[in-house]
Coordinates of C-alpha atoms and ligand atoms in Angstrom, one line a residue:
M87 CA 24.2 1.9 -38.0
T88 CA 20.5 1.1 -38.1
V89 CA 20.6 -0.3 -34.6
A90 CA 22.3 2.8 -33.4
I91 CA 19.4 4.9 -34.8
V92 CA 16.8 2.6 -33.3
F93 CA 18.5 3.0 -29.9
A94 CA 18.6 6.8 -30.1
L95 CA 14.9 6.8 -31.2
L96 CA 14.1 4.5 -28.2
V97 CA 15.5 7.2 -25.9
V98 CA 13.6 10.0 -27.6
G99 CA 10.4 7.9 -27.6
S100 CA 10.8 7.1 -23.9
V101 CA 11.3 10.7 -22.9
V102 CA 8.4 12.0 -25.0
F103 CA 6.2 9.2 -23.6
S104 CA 7.1 10.1 -20.0
L105 CA 6.3 13.7 -20.6
V106 CA 3.0 13.4 -22.4
S107 CA 1.7 10.1 -21.0
P108 CA -1.8 10.3 -19.5
W109 CA -0.8 7.6 -17.0
W110 CA 0.6 9.1 -13.8
F111 CA -0.1 8.8 -10.1
T112 CA -3.7 9.1 -9.0
P113 CA -4.3 12.4 -7.2
L114 CA -2.9 12.3 -3.7
A115 CA -5.4 12.0 -0.8
S116 CA -3.2 11.7 2.2
N117 CA -0.3 13.2 4.0
W118 CA 2.2 11.0 2.2
G119 CA 3.3 13.4 -0.5
T120 CA 6.9 12.6 0.5
I121 CA 6.4 9.1 -0.8
D122 CA 5.6 10.6 -4.2
T123 CA 8.7 12.7 -3.9
T124 CA 10.9 9.7 -3.3
L125 CA 9.3 7.8 -6.2
I126 CA 9.9 10.8 -8.5
I127 CA 13.5 11.1 -7.4
T128 CA 14.0 7.4 -8.2
F129 CA 12.2 7.8 -11.5
M130 CA 14.4 10.8 -12.5
I131 CA 17.7 9.1 -11.6
T132 CA 16.9 5.9 -13.3
G133 CA 15.6 7.8 -16.3
V134 CA 18.8 9.9 -16.7
V135 CA 20.9 6.7 -16.3
F136 CA 18.7 4.9 -18.9
C137 CA 19.1 7.7 -21.4
A138 CA 22.9 8.1 -20.8
L139 CA 23.5 4.3 -21.1
V140 CA 21.4 3.8 -24.2
L141 CA 22.8 6.9 -26.0
F142 CA 26.3 5.8 -25.1
M143 CA 25.6 2.4 -26.7
A144 CA 24.2 4.1 -29.8
Y145 CA 27.3 6.4 -30.0
S146 CA 29.6 3.4 -29.5
M147 CA 27.9 1.4 -32.2
F148 CA 28.3 4.4 -34.6
R149 CA 31.8 5.5 -33.6
F150 CA 33.3 2.0 -33.5
R151 CA 31.4 0.4 -36.3
H152 CA 33.2 -2.1 -38.6
R153 CA 35.6 -0.7 -41.1
E154 CA 38.1 -2.5 -43.3
G155 CA 41.6 -2.7 -42.0
I156 CA 40.8 -1.4 -38.4
R157 CA 41.3 -3.7 -35.5
A158 CA 39.9 -3.2 -32.0
G159 CA 42.3 -2.6 -29.2
Y160 CA 42.1 -4.9 -26.1
E161 CA 42.0 -3.0 -22.8
P162 CA 40.5 -5.2 -20.1
E163 CA 41.5 -2.9 -17.1
S164 CA 41.1 0.7 -16.6
G165 CA 41.5 1.8 -12.9
K166 CA 40.5 5.4 -13.6
L167 CA 37.3 4.4 -15.4
E168 CA 36.3 1.9 -12.8
L169 CA 36.9 4.5 -10.1
W170 CA 34.6 6.9 -11.9
L171 CA 31.9 4.4 -12.6
T172 CA 32.0 3.1 -9.0
G173 CA 31.8 6.6 -7.6
L174 CA 28.9 7.8 -9.8
T175 CA 27.0 4.6 -9.2
S176 CA 27.4 5.0 -5.4
V177 CA 26.2 8.6 -5.6
G178 CA 23.2 7.5 -7.7
I179 CA 22.2 4.7 -5.4
A180 CA 22.6 6.8 -2.3
A181 CA 20.5 9.6 -3.8
M182 CA 17.7 7.0 -4.4
L183 CA 17.9 5.4 -1.0
A184 CA 18.6 8.3 1.4
P185 CA 15.2 10.1 0.9
G186 CA 13.4 6.8 1.5
L187 CA 15.1 6.4 4.9
V188 CA 13.8 9.8 6.0
V189 CA 10.3 9.0 4.8
W190 CA 10.3 5.5 6.3
K191 CA 11.1 7.0 9.7
D192 CA 8.0 9.1 9.5
Y193 CA 6.0 6.1 8.2
V194 CA 6.8 4.1 11.3
T195 CA 6.5 7.0 13.8
V196 CA 2.8 7.1 14.6
P197 CA 1.5 10.5 15.9
P198 CA 0.3 10.1 19.5
D199 CA -3.1 11.5 18.7
A200 CA -3.8 8.9 15.9
A201 CA -7.1 7.0 16.2
T202 CA -6.9 3.3 16.1
V203 CA -8.8 1.1 13.6
E204 CA -8.4 -2.6 13.0
V205 CA -8.5 -4.0 9.5
M206 CA -9.1 -7.7 9.2
G207 CA -8.5 -9.4 5.9
Q208 CA -9.6 -12.8 4.8
Q209 CA -10.2 -14.6 1.5
W210 CA -11.6 -12.4 0.0
G211 CA -12.9 -9.4 1.8
W212 CA -12.3 -6.7 4.4
A213 CA -13.8 -6.1 7.8
F214 CA -13.1 -3.3 10.3
R215 CA -13.2 -2.8 14.1
F216 CA -13.3 0.4 16.0
P217 CA -12.3 0.5 19.7
G218 CA -15.5 2.0 21.0
A219 CA -16.0 4.3 23.9
D220 CA -13.1 3.1 26.0
G221 CA -10.7 3.7 23.1
V222 CA -9.1 0.2 23.5
L223 CA -9.5 -2.7 21.2
G224 CA -10.6 -5.9 23.0
A225 CA -8.4 -9.0 22.9
V226 CA -8.9 -11.4 20.1
D227 CA -8.0 -15.1 19.6
P228 CA -8.1 -16.7 16.1
M229 CA -9.3 -19.9 17.7
R230 CA -12.6 -18.1 18.7
I231 CA -13.4 -17.1 15.1
D232 CA -16.7 -18.6 13.9
A233 CA -19.9 -17.4 12.3
D234 CA -21.2 -15.8 15.5
N235 CA -17.9 -14.2 16.3
P236 CA -16.2 -13.3 13.0
F237 CA -13.6 -11.2 14.7
G238 CA -12.6 -13.8 17.3
L239 CA -13.1 -11.4 20.2
N240 CA -12.6 -12.8 23.7
P241 CA -15.9 -12.3 25.5
D242 CA -14.0 -12.2 28.9
D243 CA -12.1 -9.1 28.0
P244 CA -14.0 -6.0 29.3
H245 CA -12.4 -3.8 26.5
G246 CA -14.0 -5.9 23.8
G247 CA -17.7 -5.3 24.6
D248 CA -17.9 -1.8 23.2
D249 CA -15.8 -2.5 20.1
V250 CA -17.8 -1.6 17.0
L251 CA -17.8 -4.2 14.3
V252 CA -18.0 -3.0 10.7
E253 CA -18.6 -5.7 8.1
G254 CA -19.5 -5.3 4.5
G255 CA -16.2 -3.9 3.1
E256 CA -16.8 -0.2 3.6
V257 CA -15.2 1.9 6.3
R258 CA -15.5 5.6 6.9
L259 CA -12.8 7.8 8.3
P260 CA -12.8 11.4 9.3
V261 CA -10.8 13.8 7.1
G262 CA -7.8 15.5 8.6
K263 CA -7.4 13.1 11.5
P264 CA -4.4 10.8 11.7
V265 CA -5.4 7.1 11.9
K266 CA -3.3 4.1 12.7
L267 CA -4.5 0.9 11.0
L268 CA -3.8 -2.3 12.8
L269 CA -3.8 -5.1 10.2
R270 CA -4.4 -8.8 10.7
S271 CA -5.2 -11.7 8.5
V272 CA -7.4 -14.7 9.2
D273 CA -5.9 -16.9 6.6
V274 CA -3.1 -16.0 4.1
L275 CA -0.9 -13.0 3.3
H276 CA -2.9 -10.0 2.1
D277 CA -1.9 -6.3 1.6
F278 CA -4.1 -3.3 2.4
Y279 CA -3.6 -0.7 -0.4
V280 CA -5.4 2.4 -1.3
P281 CA -3.6 4.0 -4.2
Q282 CA -4.6 7.6 -3.4
F283 CA -3.2 7.2 0.2
R284 CA 0.1 5.9 -1.2
A285 CA 0.6 3.9 2.0
K286 CA 0.3 0.1 2.1
M287 CA 1.2 -2.8 4.3
D288 CA 1.1 -6.6 4.3
L289 CA -1.4 -8.5 6.5
V290 CA 0.5 -11.4 7.9
P291 CA -1.2 -14.4 9.6
G292 CA -0.1 -14.7 13.2
M293 CA 1.0 -11.1 13.7
V294 CA -0.4 -7.6 13.8
T295 CA 1.2 -5.1 11.4
Y296 CA 0.3 -1.4 11.1
F297 CA 0.8 1.9 9.3
W298 CA -0.7 5.3 9.7
F299 CA -1.8 8.1 7.5
T300 CA -4.0 11.2 7.6
P301 CA -6.8 11.4 4.9
T302 CA -6.7 14.9 3.4
V303 CA -9.5 14.7 0.8
T304 CA -13.1 13.6 1.3
G305 CA -14.5 11.1 -1.1
N306 CA -14.6 7.4 -2.0
F307 CA -11.4 5.5 -2.4
E308 CA -11.1 1.9 -3.4
I309 CA -9.2 -0.6 -1.2
L310 CA -7.2 -3.2 -3.2
C311 CA -5.5 -6.3 -1.9
A312 CA -2.0 -5.9 -3.2
E313 CA -0.8 -9.4 -2.4
L314 CA -1.8 -12.4 -4.6
C315 CA -3.9 -14.3 -2.1
G316 CA -5.9 -16.9 -4.1
V317 CA -8.4 -17.3 -6.9
G318 CA -10.6 -14.5 -5.6
H319 CA -7.7 -12.1 -5.1
S320 CA -8.8 -9.6 -7.8
A321 CA -12.3 -9.4 -6.2
M322 CA -10.8 -8.6 -2.7
R323 CA -11.9 -4.9 -2.8
G324 CA -13.4 -2.5 -0.4
T325 CA -14.1 1.2 0.1
V326 CA -12.7 3.9 2.3
V327 CA -15.1 6.8 2.5
V328 CA -13.4 9.9 3.9
V329 CA -16.1 12.1 5.5
E330 CA -16.3 15.4 7.4
P331 CA -15.5 14.8 11.1
D332 CA -19.1 15.5 12.1
A333 CA -20.4 12.7 9.9
H334 CA -18.2 10.0 11.2
Q335 CA -19.7 9.2 14.6
P336 CA -23.3 9.0 13.3
W337 CA -22.2 6.5 10.8
L338 CA -20.3 4.5 13.4
D339 CA -23.4 4.4 15.6
E340 CA -25.2 2.4 12.9
Y341 CA -23.0 -0.6 13.6
P342 CA -23.3 -3.0 16.4
T343 CA -20.9 -3.3 19.3
F344 CA -19.6 -6.7 20.1
A345 CA -21.9 -6.8 23.1
Q346 CA -24.9 -6.1 20.9
A347 CA -23.8 -8.6 18.3
V348 CA -23.5 -11.3 21.0
R349 CA -26.9 -10.3 22.4
D350 CA -28.5 -10.4 18.9
T351 CA -27.1 -13.8 18.3
A352 CA -28.4 -15.2 21.6
L353 CA -31.7 -13.5 20.8
A354 CA -31.9 -15.0 17.4
E355 CA -31.2 -18.4 18.9
A356 CA -33.9 -17.9 21.5
V357 CA -36.4 -16.8 18.9
R358 CA -35.6 -19.7 16.7
Q359 CA -36.1 -22.2 19.6
G360 CA -39.3 -20.4 20.5
N361 CA -40.6 -20.8 17.0
S362 CA -39.8 -24.5 16.8
M363 CA -41.7 -25.1 20.2
N364 CA -44.7 -23.3 18.8
Q365 CA -44.9 -25.6 15.8
Ligands
CU258 CU1 -5.9 -10.6 -0.4

């Protein structure tokens, strides 16, 4: 009897907690409201099933509690009950999965006008590459990655020279413009996640993954790595700053293109050699 009351109170407490809890989704800042909808549908269905099952257990504990002289009947099979339970479970599972299929189709269908930005993850930070004036990202090769060429760009590819390299963990994106993020990892599995955008995707060494979204709110949003990637995992953070469209290009212009970065490196080397000759 006591356990039955505890079970019933557990249900009441869970429902009350869900209704008054201050912990809920962060405010949405992208087009992916449908992802919230699918999560809420799942939350509702699992919540109703949780309440029904636990209340049923409480009822059974009370209704069929031990009483002198009463023996339990043994009924291992009930075709009718199994049919009902199988049917209801199937409907519940389908109701949880079907909306996700619709949203997933949108998630993997990139709008043709989406801008392309590359995100590069490595233990434990983020870097970004914009395709530059030609709109095409230059070819890369992991074997070329070194201190002077952190993105591993192939200097022979004419598309790479105007690529804009953004290091330092902060990237700015224009509000209202769809963007396709191409994700690659230098070392291990990472996962690019901005909670307010809802969208996320793994970075897998050896391949380029992607997802797209449209930022809908200006402001600063924290990038988290959502894949345990080593001792510095929790420090693998960055910032997406969503700005008005006019403010984006001036910001991008502050960063060097690959051609400039190469020239700067060569210049630095020349200066260094010149200094040592003067000494
Ligand atoms: Cu990581």
